[in-house]
Amino acid sequence: MIPAGAIDCDIHAAVPNARVLLPHLDEYWREHILRRGLERNDFETSAYPAGAPINARPDWCPAAGLPGSSLEALQAHILEPMQPRAAICNVIHGAQMMMSEDLSAALCRAINNWLAAEWLDRDPRLRASIVVPVHSPDLAAEEIERMAPDRRFVQVLLLAMAELPLGRRMMWPIYRAAERHDLPIGIHAGSSFRHPPSAGGWGSTYLEDYVSYAQGFAGALNSLLAEGVFQKFPALRVVLIESGVTWLPASMWRINKTWRGVRAEVPWLDRLPADILRERVRLTAQPLDAPPDAASLMTVLEQLGSDEMLLFATDYPHWHYDGEEALPAGLPESLMRKVLLENALATYPRLAAA
Amino acid sequence: MNVTLREHQIERPAQSHLGFIDCDVHPYYRTLADFDPFLSERWREHRRSIGNRSRQGLARASLYPRMSPGNGMRGDAWPKNGSPPGSDLDLMREQLLDLFDVQCGMLAPLVGGAAAERNVEFGAAMATAVNEWQCAWFCDPEPRLKASVQITLEHEESAIAEVERRAGDRRFAQVNIPPRGLEPLGRHRYRKILAACAANGFPISLHLGGTSGHASTGGGWPSFYHEEHPSYVQSMQTLVTSLVCEGVFEDIPDLKVVLVEGGFAWLPALAWRLDKHWRRLRAEVPYLRRAPSEYIREHFWVTTQPIEEPERPEDMLRTIEWIGPERVMFSTDYPHWDQDDPRYAFKVKLPEDWARMIFRDNARALYRLD
């Protein structure tokens, strides 16, 4: 049972169909999309097939339409019973992976407008992440500038696996804009599938893809570290969303070890990588890819080496837990308090100020 | 500087660090012509004129240069004659086999380019040549060294023929397949090759490497070796995930898989993650009759180098416990820059019985070395 007043750092608002975006496009793009018949597409991503059981908890599925597409359902399932202080809406949509930078940017603008009008305006507890055309960093930065004055947008949303590793210098306009406006970078699980999940090639099943998302996060963090993003943007914070948790300690040991031998290649990386990650990176706590026994879970949480990293999230409407067991039983009281509220307030300046 | 190191007096290690089995030793050639005696005239000519062609921009050098000469060699492992480290059996004896009284060293030849060769017929010829070369240059003069069968995964017929050719030859201990191939190893197109390995009594060793042409990470090509080095872990994870989720172990119940040079501390969390999401998505993989972690526990072995160094050293014990001490095998990775020394690799004292298993008994049993 989650006490009232928590901050839910990962709620999925689904765009029910492309037609709802038409009123939020400018005249050119509205006509463009209608002429090409694109409003008939659902823009569902391969990363998140809407019907896969993991993405649609049965008692959270609406009678009609996509899971996560109804504000009333979200209110009935989460906002009323749990009484969170705030909940952050993250949209995963084909807009983020279109090959045309212009079409990608137009759809992202429409989604952000739609989020503000159809979700944020209708429930004061809701906040949102700015959806950006990640493969076009300049246009992404423009969109951040456009949306930043609306303080209900509290972070910038990227997928873990894009065309370029997230730390690459071509991506830096995004980080510059985000840092300027006190917006953490939220990196969500998933891929635009410009590349197979690893150099080992394309797997067969969604199960393999979903499990591999953790590798995508490890690669993204290693890129942000090696390229010096944390040094270049000293106020920037990163939130890993729907990343899983238990893979991180071993990944930190490995990158620390690499750094000891290879750091001459990246001389700006002047501290142990794990220490930088503990300061600057946060993770949402669903799904929790936990070991089978509580004692092992406590060991892994200790290995994280910080009680400030985990953020509470339901990952609504994805199906990672049943009932109201959104956090594992037996977490120490002090950790619970931090996970449910304090860590989020420390991570999101715009939430703390509200 | 190499000379200074070479003249440094090496202390005899303590008894407790002697007599292990080293599950990752790298032999090298002096020049590519060393392979010529084992190639037909056609392929000798091809090697000289065209040479290896893999799926990357540089013909021979690495796109992620290592931090020491020889693409990441240990500084004191260069033979006096200037040949590459690993090419001089006497120096390998001095620095590894005799120094530690090594019982057996499992060779992992990262040479010849057979696995990633785009011309698969040339790849098959190079695989055979490298197998003959391992015996002639290393295993015959030094029986403590055991060869790994090289194959060209993209040429099924020759791969199976090569596995069958080496079956029963006790100089060969396993079949080596690089984790970075065109497709994950669990895919159906590779099933007959894996079945042939198991049927002929060979574990498969997945030694990091391979040039698949795919980006090193799911998010694209990284810039630095600092990222490439840990990305090998991700390729290893893809492979474990693929072999389990494709039901390979239901098809081939006696297949044994050794993960080499990928570290191992990541394996427990991968198993937990697989179990968790399999429970939700199991309808997609109805042929799996058990939880993924059970297949992992039964079919996978890990070698230790490059050993992770947990910030709290005692966490290493928990990691080994989670994997199972009967599945962990010590390796040095001689003569690479990041090789592990049995005296210093573990930062925490292992229980006596674990040490025996990890340094010796597990490999002895897996490879039937008696």
XYZ file of C-alpha atoms in Angstrom:
724
model
C 0.000 0.000 0.000
C 1.490 3.281 -1.125
C 0.789 6.215 1.228
C -0.844 9.346 -0.156
C 1.427 12.177 -1.265
C 3.983 10.147 -3.215
C 5.324 11.184 -6.599
C 4.735 8.679 -9.383
C 7.617 9.193 -11.775
C 6.392 7.050 -14.646
C 2.842 7.060 -16.001
C 2.200 6.282 -19.640
C -0.249 8.489 -21.441
C -1.036 6.847 -24.775
C -1.975 8.838 -27.863
C -5.167 6.923 -28.760
C -4.823 7.567 -32.506
C -3.164 10.079 -34.771
C -6.430 11.930 -35.443
C -6.394 13.426 -31.963
C -3.154 15.183 -32.871
C -4.643 17.032 -35.880
C -5.974 19.997 -33.879
C -2.533 20.407 -32.332
C -0.629 20.663 -35.632
C -0.079 23.867 -37.555
C -1.887 24.291 -40.818
C 0.934 23.044 -43.024
C 1.487 19.830 -41.099
C -2.224 19.168 -40.682
C -2.681 19.259 -44.441
C 0.551 17.335 -45.003
C -0.539 14.528 -42.734
C -4.058 14.380 -44.136
C -2.769 14.324 -47.753
C -0.528 11.372 -46.958
C -3.224 9.623 -44.946
C -0.953 9.417 -41.933
C -3.797 10.206 -39.536
C -4.942 6.627 -40.189
C -1.738 5.226 -38.640
C -1.457 4.303 -34.992
C 2.332 4.952 -34.833
C 2.635 2.110 -32.323
C 6.322 1.402 -31.710
C 8.017 -1.979 -31.993
C 9.522 -1.195 -28.620
C 6.111 -1.200 -26.913
C 3.474 -3.359 -28.615
C 0.333 -2.182 -26.839
C -1.238 -5.617 -26.522
C 1.763 -7.436 -25.042
C 0.830 -8.572 -21.522
C 3.798 -6.751 -20.032
C 2.460 -3.463 -21.409
C -1.191 -3.871 -20.435
C -2.130 -4.872 -16.890
C -5.491 -6.644 -17.302
C -7.412 -4.723 -14.629
C -6.030 -1.450 -15.990
C -7.208 -2.031 -19.579
C -10.108 0.181 -20.609
C -13.175 -1.418 -22.206
C -12.184 0.150 -25.508
C -9.075 1.825 -26.865
C -5.429 1.618 -25.919
C -4.312 0.997 -22.344
C -3.208 4.329 -20.936
C -5.258 6.395 -23.377
C -7.972 7.466 -20.922
C -7.516 10.115 -18.259
C -10.650 8.877 -16.477
C -9.165 5.381 -16.273
C -5.880 6.764 -14.922
C -7.792 8.704 -12.296
C -9.788 5.626 -11.293
C -6.808 3.269 -11.237
C -4.034 5.425 -9.781
C -4.816 9.030 -8.936
C -7.898 8.434 -6.755
C -6.843 5.284 -4.862
C -3.186 6.299 -4.424
C -3.586 10.066 -4.019
C -0.133 10.951 -5.347
C 1.119 14.477 -4.992
C 2.136 14.373 -8.652
C 2.460 11.905 -11.515
C 4.710 12.337 -14.546
C 3.267 11.369 -17.949
C 5.656 9.825 -20.438
C 4.561 9.297 -24.030
C 6.194 6.583 -26.119
C 5.222 7.181 -29.745
C 6.449 6.630 -33.271
C 7.048 10.376 -33.478
C 10.324 9.761 -31.660
C 11.670 7.479 -34.392
C 10.456 8.780 -37.753
C 13.287 9.032 -40.276
C 12.235 12.486 -41.444
C 13.516 14.955 -38.879
C 10.805 17.417 -39.872
C 7.933 14.963 -39.559
C 9.365 13.731 -36.279
C 9.557 17.282 -34.942
C 6.022 18.150 -36.111
C 4.521 15.092 -34.446
C 6.464 15.724 -31.229
C 5.172 19.311 -31.119
C 1.626 18.062 -31.585
C 2.040 15.475 -28.826
C 3.332 18.060 -26.364
C 0.422 20.398 -27.206
C -2.017 17.496 -26.852
C -0.486 16.513 -23.486
C -0.941 20.017 -22.142
C -4.523 20.355 -23.370
C -5.897 16.872 -22.794
C -4.049 15.753 -19.676
C -2.291 18.526 -17.766
C -5.153 21.028 -18.112
C -7.621 18.437 -16.886
C -5.921 17.183 -13.723
C -3.661 19.429 -11.635
C -1.715 16.469 -10.249
C -0.307 15.593 -13.651
C 3.094 16.604 -14.965
C 4.743 15.548 -18.222
C 7.997 14.969 -20.053
C 8.739 16.915 -23.225
C 8.769 14.593 -26.232
C 11.501 15.573 -28.696
C 12.773 14.555 -32.151
C 15.890 12.933 -30.752
C 17.505 12.279 -34.122
C 17.512 15.994 -34.808
C 19.204 17.574 -31.789
C 18.790 21.168 -33.009
C 15.056 20.737 -33.546
C 14.858 18.885 -30.230
C 16.486 21.840 -28.477
C 14.008 24.185 -30.183
C 11.138 22.112 -28.853
C 12.607 22.203 -25.347
C 12.837 26.000 -25.600
C 9.243 26.171 -26.830
C 7.827 24.020 -24.029
C 10.075 25.103 -21.149
C 7.908 28.087 -20.093
C 5.137 25.643 -19.168
C 6.430 24.574 -15.744
C 4.203 21.502 -15.753
C 6.708 19.941 -18.126
C 9.366 18.673 -15.731
C 11.859 16.743 -17.883
C 12.956 15.892 -21.426
C 12.209 12.384 -22.656
C 14.613 10.279 -24.741
C 14.698 6.577 -25.555
C 17.759 4.683 -24.361
C 18.703 3.487 -27.844
C 18.636 5.933 -30.727
C 20.745 6.349 -33.842
C 23.754 7.732 -31.991
C 24.898 6.865 -28.484
C 23.301 9.473 -26.242
C 26.565 11.016 -25.106
C 27.746 11.896 -28.624
C 28.616 15.567 -29.012
C 26.044 15.997 -31.766
C 23.423 15.407 -29.065
C 24.683 18.177 -26.819
C 22.199 20.877 -27.921
C 19.559 18.789 -26.141
C 21.534 18.732 -22.908
C 22.409 22.409 -23.126
C 18.719 23.357 -23.414
C 17.640 20.919 -20.706
C 20.244 22.165 -18.252
C 19.345 25.774 -18.929
C 15.738 25.120 -17.960
C 16.220 22.851 -14.922
C 14.919 19.863 -16.835
C 16.416 16.455 -16.080
C 16.935 14.130 -19.041
C 14.575 11.196 -18.673
C 15.902 8.208 -20.566
C 13.130 5.699 -21.110
C 13.519 2.030 -21.945
C 13.258 1.181 -25.592
C 14.887 1.682 -28.928
C 14.150 3.339 -32.199
C 15.741 0.171 -33.604
C 18.200 1.914 -35.840
C 20.492 -0.867 -34.606
C 19.957 -4.352 -33.186
C 19.989 -4.461 -29.378
C 23.707 -5.286 -29.351
C 26.499 -6.179 -31.736
C 25.215 -9.737 -31.384
C 22.397 -9.020 -33.818
C 18.618 -9.155 -33.983
C 16.853 -11.603 -31.678
C 13.549 -13.340 -32.352
C 11.183 -12.493 -29.510
C 9.815 -9.482 -27.690
C 10.966 -11.129 -24.478
C 14.558 -10.872 -25.704
C 14.072 -7.255 -26.757
C 12.486 -6.262 -23.475
C 15.230 -7.922 -21.424
C 17.848 -6.236 -23.621
C 16.567 -2.775 -22.713
C 18.786 -2.933 -19.626
C 21.809 -3.281 -21.919
C 20.659 -0.180 -23.748
C 20.791 1.776 -20.511
C 24.264 0.484 -19.701
C 25.444 1.577 -23.139
C 23.791 4.985 -22.778
C 25.400 5.606 -19.380
C 28.798 4.501 -20.636
C 28.433 6.934 -23.526
C 27.358 9.870 -21.340
C 30.334 9.150 -19.081
C 32.980 8.671 -21.746
C 31.973 11.697 -23.811
C 32.123 13.920 -20.736
C 28.466 14.991 -20.643
C 28.440 15.075 -16.853
C 31.467 17.392 -16.821
C 30.251 19.606 -19.653
C 26.797 20.050 -18.111
C 27.447 20.083 -14.366
C 23.836 20.756 -13.374
C 22.332 18.099 -15.640
C 20.556 15.153 -14.030
C 19.569 11.924 -15.725
C 16.638 9.699 -14.810
C 16.513 6.134 -16.115
C 12.864 5.225 -16.596
C 11.576 1.646 -16.707
C 15.196 0.560 -16.729
C 15.165 -2.176 -14.148
C 17.534 -1.715 -11.247
C 19.527 -4.786 -10.327
C 21.824 -4.708 -13.370
C 23.382 -1.424 -12.294
C 25.848 -2.455 -9.543
C 27.702 -4.974 -11.743
C 27.668 -2.461 -14.583
C 29.265 0.146 -12.291
C 31.959 -2.304 -11.197
C 32.777 -2.998 -14.802
C 32.944 0.642 -15.902
C 35.084 1.478 -12.854
C 37.457 -1.284 -13.863
C 37.605 -0.115 -17.467
C 38.251 3.428 -16.283
C 41.251 2.350 -14.195
C 42.902 0.893 -17.293
C 41.646 3.128 -20.090
C 41.040 6.558 -18.592
C 43.919 8.136 -20.506
C 41.639 7.945 -23.541
C 39.022 10.165 -21.868
C 41.051 12.447 -19.599
C 38.074 14.667 -18.752
C 36.590 11.697 -16.920
C 38.510 12.566 -13.789
C 36.639 10.600 -11.117
C 35.456 7.054 -10.623
C 32.474 6.608 -12.971
C 30.335 4.994 -10.262
C 30.706 8.076 -8.066
C 29.509 10.293 -10.909
C 26.545 8.018 -11.580
C 25.518 8.045 -7.924
C 25.488 11.818 -7.906
C 23.772 12.456 -11.200
C 21.675 9.450 -12.200
C 18.334 8.281 -10.780
C 16.209 5.234 -11.612
C 12.488 4.565 -11.440
C 11.736 1.512 -9.346
C 9.338 -0.323 -11.690
C 9.899 -2.851 -13.070
C 12.048 -4.142 -10.243
C 13.970 -7.075 -11.692
C 14.507 -8.413 -8.206
C 16.210 -11.579 -7.035
C 13.888 -14.239 -5.641
C 14.657 -13.616 -1.977
C 14.370 -10.445 0.092
C 17.879 -10.731 1.542
C 19.450 -10.723 -1.925
C 17.379 -7.702 -2.897
C 18.670 -5.840 0.149
C 22.215 -6.774 -0.862
C 21.681 -5.346 -4.348
C 20.119 -2.163 -2.973
C 23.150 -1.766 -0.707
C 25.401 -2.287 -3.720
C 23.760 0.673 -5.406
C 25.628 2.545 -2.723
C 23.139 5.362 -2.353
C 19.625 5.685 -0.977
C 19.037 8.699 -3.210
C 18.892 6.918 -6.555
C 15.511 5.192 -6.637
C 12.308 6.986 -7.586
C 8.836 5.588 -7.030
C 6.859 4.717 -10.173
C 3.880 2.572 -11.069
C 4.726 2.417 -14.781
C 0.963 2.505 -15.375
C -0.543 0.773 -17.385
C 2.356 -1.656 -17.808
C 2.002 -4.895 -15.898
C 4.893 -5.482 -13.523
C 2.998 -6.075 -10.291
C -0.506 -6.880 -9.115
C -2.766 -5.129 -6.634
C -1.071 -2.198 -4.970
C 2.326 -3.822 -4.443
C 4.181 -1.146 -6.352
C 7.189 -1.445 -4.050
C 8.598 -4.627 -2.536
C 7.638 -5.359 1.059
C 10.183 -4.859 3.795
C 12.025 -1.760 2.592
C 13.352 0.240 5.550
C 11.123 3.186 6.524
C 13.831 5.762 5.825
C 14.397 4.395 2.324
C 10.640 4.320 1.641
C 10.348 8.009 2.470
C 13.151 8.872 0.117
C 11.912 6.686 -2.702
C 8.295 7.822 -2.480
C 8.897 11.553 -2.286
C 12.198 13.079 -1.239
C 14.330 11.685 -4.054
C 11.892 12.937 -6.686
C 11.784 16.403 -5.121
C 15.572 16.513 -5.174
C 15.686 15.331 -8.793
C 13.003 17.523 -10.358
C 13.503 21.203 -9.476
C 10.150 22.019 -11.058
C 8.337 19.603 -8.761
C 10.010 20.991 -5.683
C 9.087 24.533 -6.648
C 5.434 23.705 -7.297
C 60.635 0.265 -20.718
C 59.784 -3.295 -21.745
C 63.390 -4.287 -21.149
C 63.350 -2.943 -17.599
C 60.260 -4.939 -16.805
C 61.684 -8.097 -18.341
C 64.760 -7.912 -16.176
C 62.717 -7.477 -13.034
C 63.179 -10.481 -10.757
C 59.958 -12.484 -10.651
C 59.100 -13.890 -7.265
C 57.997 -17.474 -7.080
C 54.265 -17.468 -6.248
C 53.039 -19.129 -3.079
C 52.015 -22.773 -3.269
C 48.345 -21.843 -3.009
C 48.513 -20.025 -6.323
C 50.087 -22.862 -8.258
C 48.622 -25.638 -10.298
C 45.488 -23.966 -11.632
C 43.772 -24.478 -14.956
C 43.793 -21.338 -17.067
C 40.618 -21.084 -19.147
C 41.763 -18.267 -21.415
C 45.234 -18.161 -22.988
C 45.914 -16.410 -26.276
C 48.344 -17.853 -28.805
C 49.528 -15.624 -31.645
C 51.329 -16.137 -34.917
C 54.659 -14.505 -35.753
C 53.564 -13.581 -39.269
C 50.508 -14.554 -41.283
C 52.763 -16.827 -43.340
C 52.767 -19.178 -40.336
C 49.360 -20.370 -41.575
C 50.501 -21.068 -45.133
C 51.627 -24.675 -44.576
C 48.046 -25.469 -43.612
C 46.382 -23.739 -46.598
C 45.914 -24.955 -50.157
C 47.712 -23.082 -52.913
C 44.469 -21.273 -53.844
C 43.906 -19.934 -50.356
C 47.591 -19.138 -49.813
C 47.376 -16.925 -52.880
C 44.068 -15.448 -51.691
C 45.515 -14.687 -48.272
C 48.440 -12.834 -49.847
C 46.433 -10.899 -52.449
C 43.054 -10.136 -50.865
C 43.359 -11.275 -47.279
C 40.716 -11.213 -44.594
C 37.618 -9.171 -45.276
C 35.283 -8.531 -42.368
C 32.397 -6.128 -41.840
C 34.278 -3.030 -40.729
C 36.177 -0.135 -42.235
C 39.726 -1.047 -41.293
C 41.253 -4.114 -42.898
C 43.517 -5.093 -40.024
C 43.709 -2.450 -37.306
C 41.009 -2.040 -34.679
C 38.491 0.802 -34.884
C 38.866 1.063 -31.111
C 42.643 1.060 -30.606
C 43.708 -0.382 -27.278
C 45.895 1.520 -24.856
C 49.108 -0.463 -25.374
C 51.109 -1.631 -28.425
C 50.012 -4.793 -30.213
C 46.383 -3.733 -29.747
C 46.345 -4.220 -26.010
C 49.270 -6.436 -25.107
C 50.885 -6.686 -21.700
C 54.038 -4.600 -21.881
C 56.475 -7.252 -20.681
C 55.083 -10.057 -22.849
C 56.940 -9.107 -26.064
C 59.518 -11.736 -27.018
C 63.067 -10.410 -27.473
C 62.859 -11.151 -31.215
C 60.049 -8.586 -31.592
C 57.355 -11.110 -32.522
C 53.919 -10.544 -30.999
C 53.205 -11.563 -27.402
C 51.764 -15.059 -27.299
C 53.784 -16.234 -30.288
C 56.777 -17.514 -28.316
C 56.043 -20.728 -26.459
C 59.155 -20.464 -24.300
C 58.166 -17.020 -23.024
C 54.598 -18.237 -22.432
C 56.072 -21.035 -20.336
C 58.286 -18.628 -18.415
C 55.567 -16.058 -17.705
C 52.588 -18.341 -17.248
C 52.801 -22.109 -17.552
C 55.970 -22.720 -15.520
C 55.719 -19.693 -13.247
C 52.407 -20.941 -11.895
C 52.859 -24.640 -12.656
C 49.670 -24.360 -14.729
C 48.027 -27.762 -15.162
C 46.210 -26.884 -18.358
C 45.790 -23.789 -20.479
C 42.782 -23.510 -22.750
C 43.812 -21.748 -25.946
C 41.564 -19.086 -27.412
C 43.104 -18.122 -30.748
C 41.908 -14.689 -31.849
C 43.687 -15.071 -35.154
C 42.956 -16.008 -38.730
C 39.697 -14.094 -39.031
C 37.747 -17.263 -39.805
C 34.671 -16.415 -37.780
C 33.972 -13.003 -39.274
C 35.245 -13.645 -42.814
C 32.784 -12.469 -45.474
C 34.109 -14.978 -47.990
C 32.932 -18.010 -46.044
C 34.928 -20.516 -48.086
C 38.123 -18.672 -47.247
C 36.872 -18.496 -43.658
C 36.425 -22.255 -43.589
C 39.943 -22.775 -44.970
C 41.389 -20.398 -42.356
C 39.479 -22.170 -39.565
C 41.014 -25.484 -40.550
C 44.445 -23.877 -40.877
C 44.248 -22.243 -37.448
C 43.227 -25.553 -35.918
C 46.238 -27.308 -37.469
C 48.483 -24.405 -36.466
C 47.389 -24.579 -32.806
C 48.426 -28.219 -32.682
C 51.685 -27.824 -34.560
C 52.939 -24.722 -32.748
C 51.460 -25.128 -29.274
C 49.627 -28.309 -28.275
C 52.035 -30.862 -29.725
C 55.187 -29.302 -28.217
C 53.361 -28.355 -24.994
C 50.642 -30.875 -24.054
C 49.443 -28.690 -21.175
C 47.853 -26.438 -23.811
C 44.463 -27.454 -25.216
C 43.153 -26.148 -28.525
C 39.753 -24.639 -29.315
C 38.154 -25.671 -32.586
C 37.686 -22.665 -34.869
C 34.709 -22.699 -37.209
C 32.980 -20.372 -39.672
C 29.475 -20.076 -38.318
C 28.065 -18.716 -41.571
C 29.095 -21.850 -43.477
C 27.143 -24.629 -41.831
C 28.488 -27.521 -43.857
C 32.147 -26.715 -43.243
C 31.511 -25.828 -39.605
C 29.949 -29.200 -38.885
C 32.668 -30.978 -40.866
C 35.353 -29.198 -38.835
C 33.689 -30.117 -35.531
C 33.436 -33.749 -36.627
C 37.037 -33.764 -37.858
C 38.283 -32.803 -34.369
C 35.924 -35.077 -32.447
C 37.792 -37.538 -30.288
C 41.087 -35.633 -30.713
C 41.908 -34.887 -27.087
C 44.103 -31.976 -28.077
C 40.863 -30.058 -28.718
C 38.756 -29.185 -25.675
C 35.939 -27.050 -27.046
C 34.545 -25.201 -30.044
C 35.090 -21.455 -30.089
C 32.382 -19.102 -31.382
C 32.607 -15.308 -31.098
C 29.578 -13.647 -29.469
C 29.327 -10.970 -32.120
C 27.932 -12.772 -35.120
C 25.437 -11.787 -37.769
C 22.588 -13.077 -35.647
C 22.254 -14.171 -32.021
C 23.433 -17.729 -31.538
C 20.068 -19.052 -30.431
C 18.517 -18.412 -33.862
C 17.371 -21.538 -35.652
C 19.858 -21.197 -38.472
C 22.707 -22.128 -36.123
C 20.969 -25.033 -34.386
C 22.583 -27.856 -36.381
C 26.069 -26.545 -35.669
C 25.362 -26.327 -31.949
C 23.882 -29.823 -32.020
C 27.036 -31.106 -33.727
C 29.203 -29.574 -30.982
C 27.172 -31.272 -28.266
C 26.938 -34.584 -30.126
C 30.721 -34.674 -30.468
C 31.341 -33.926 -26.817
C 32.496 -30.316 -27.173
C 31.360 -27.470 -24.937
C 31.135 -24.236 -26.906
C 33.234 -21.339 -25.688
C 31.989 -17.869 -26.475
C 35.067 -15.707 -26.326
C 34.313 -12.009 -26.675
C 34.976 -10.542 -30.043
C 33.799 -10.859 -33.593
C 33.027 -8.198 -36.159
C 29.384 -8.572 -37.027
C 28.995 -5.239 -38.762
C 26.384 -4.291 -36.158
C 27.032 -1.325 -33.891
C 28.662 -2.204 -30.559
C 25.635 -0.982 -28.620
C 21.926 -0.975 -29.328
C 22.176 2.799 -29.436
C 24.858 2.954 -32.093
C 28.617 3.095 -32.471
C 30.409 4.474 -29.428
C 33.412 6.738 -29.755
C 35.906 5.254 -27.355
C 37.528 1.990 -26.372
C 36.343 3.076 -22.917
C 32.848 2.202 -24.166
C 33.781 -0.676 -26.451
C 35.414 -2.606 -23.574
C 32.233 -2.735 -21.439
C 30.031 -3.212 -24.517
C 31.401 -6.734 -24.824
C 29.359 -7.498 -21.733
C 26.232 -6.448 -23.618
C 27.026 -8.772 -26.522
C 27.481 -11.587 -24.018
C 24.117 -10.776 -22.440
C 22.413 -10.865 -25.850
C 23.865 -14.285 -26.423
C 22.768 -15.752 -23.090
C 19.313 -14.246 -23.610
C 19.080 -15.649 -27.117
C 20.237 -19.175 -26.271
C 17.763 -19.371 -23.396
C 14.755 -17.693 -25.026
C 15.040 -19.636 -28.279
C 14.744 -22.919 -26.408
C 18.145 -24.185 -27.510
C 18.536 -26.160 -24.301
C 15.212 -27.918 -24.794
C 16.434 -28.934 -28.246
C 19.987 -29.823 -27.213
C 19.827 -30.820 -23.537
C 23.517 -31.697 -23.311
C 24.841 -28.417 -24.751
C 27.365 -26.722 -22.456
C 28.323 -23.091 -22.904
C 31.383 -21.293 -21.534
C 31.408 -17.487 -21.452
C 34.991 -16.323 -21.845
C 36.441 -12.888 -21.111
C 33.116 -11.232 -20.501
C 33.419 -10.985 -16.744
C 30.528 -12.556 -14.887
C 29.101 -10.345 -12.125
C 26.320 -9.293 -14.509
C 24.939 -12.802 -14.877
C 22.762 -13.007 -11.729
C 20.875 -9.787 -12.521
C 20.335 -10.938 -16.104
C 18.862 -14.204 -14.811
C 16.538 -12.342 -12.423
C 15.454 -10.020 -15.192
C 14.804 -12.898 -17.597
C 12.748 -14.719 -14.981
C 10.684 -11.675 -14.145
C 9.736 -10.803 -17.706
C 9.398 -14.441 -18.823
C 6.613 -14.813 -16.275
C 4.690 -12.084 -18.078
C 5.631 -13.011 -21.653
C 5.834 -16.786 -21.392
C 3.013 -17.315 -23.906
C 5.481 -16.042 -26.504
C 7.955 -18.828 -25.676
C 5.738 -21.803 -24.823
C 8.544 -24.273 -25.500
C 10.400 -23.109 -22.396
C 9.438 -25.589 -19.714
C 11.422 -23.987 -16.923
C 12.350 -20.533 -15.733
C 15.253 -18.979 -17.691
C 17.459 -18.928 -14.589
C 17.243 -22.723 -14.388
C 18.622 -23.149 -17.906
C 21.383 -20.691 -17.086
C 22.342 -22.498 -13.912
C 22.473 -25.818 -15.730
C 24.094 -24.957 -19.049
C 26.451 -22.006 -18.557
C 29.952 -21.708 -17.170
C 31.800 -18.422 -16.767
C 35.486 -17.601 -16.785
C 36.665 -14.947 -14.395
C 38.788 -12.446 -16.337
C 38.388 -9.464 -16.506
C 37.220 -10.052 -12.992
C 34.854 -7.470 -11.587
C 36.044 -5.672 -8.496
C 33.033 -4.886 -6.305
C 33.445 -1.794 -4.171
C 32.780 -3.963 -1.132
C 35.138 -6.886 -1.823
C 32.911 -9.365 0.012
C 30.213 -8.788 -2.612
C 32.290 -11.038 -4.852
C 31.293 -13.938 -2.604
C 27.605 -13.140 -3.015
C 28.046 -12.942 -6.785
C 29.692 -16.355 -6.932
C 27.022 -17.777 -4.661
C 24.289 -16.435 -6.957
C 25.931 -17.957 -10.038
C 26.997 -21.148 -8.297
C 30.660 -21.749 -7.401
C 30.554 -24.910 -9.507
C 30.097 -22.768 -12.617
C 32.992 -20.324 -12.208
C 36.416 -21.031 -13.759
C 39.585 -19.030 -13.370
C 41.271 -17.466 -16.395
C 44.200 -15.108 -16.906
C 43.773 -13.857 -20.489
C 47.555 -13.979 -20.961
C 49.133 -11.953 -22.620
C 46.563 -9.140 -22.798
C 46.910 -5.825 -20.996
C 44.054 -6.495 -18.592
C 45.059 -10.043 -17.714
C 44.385 -11.329 -14.211
C 47.019 -12.727 -11.911
C 45.852 -15.577 -9.667
C 47.616 -13.943 -6.729
C 45.684 -10.712 -6.927
C 42.505 -11.335 -8.941
C 40.223 -12.002 -6.006
C 40.199 -9.151 -3.504
C 38.521 -11.368 -0.927
C 39.514 -14.747 0.452
C 37.572 -17.562 -1.164
C 36.439 -20.498 0.973
C 38.877 -23.405 0.449
C 36.407 -25.594 -1.398
C 35.377 -22.756 -3.707
C 38.999 -21.977 -4.513
C 39.620 -25.599 -5.447
C 36.574 -25.613 -7.703
C 37.221 -22.267 -9.344
C 40.943 -22.674 -9.914
C 40.865 -26.335 -10.939
C 38.049 -28.783 -10.389
C 35.293 -27.097 -12.402
C 37.403 -26.902 -15.560
C 38.778 -30.388 -15.007
C 35.254 -31.802 -14.876
C 33.805 -29.716 -17.713
C 36.638 -30.448 -20.142
C 37.181 -34.021 -18.845
C 40.862 -33.304 -18.453
C 41.767 -36.521 -16.624
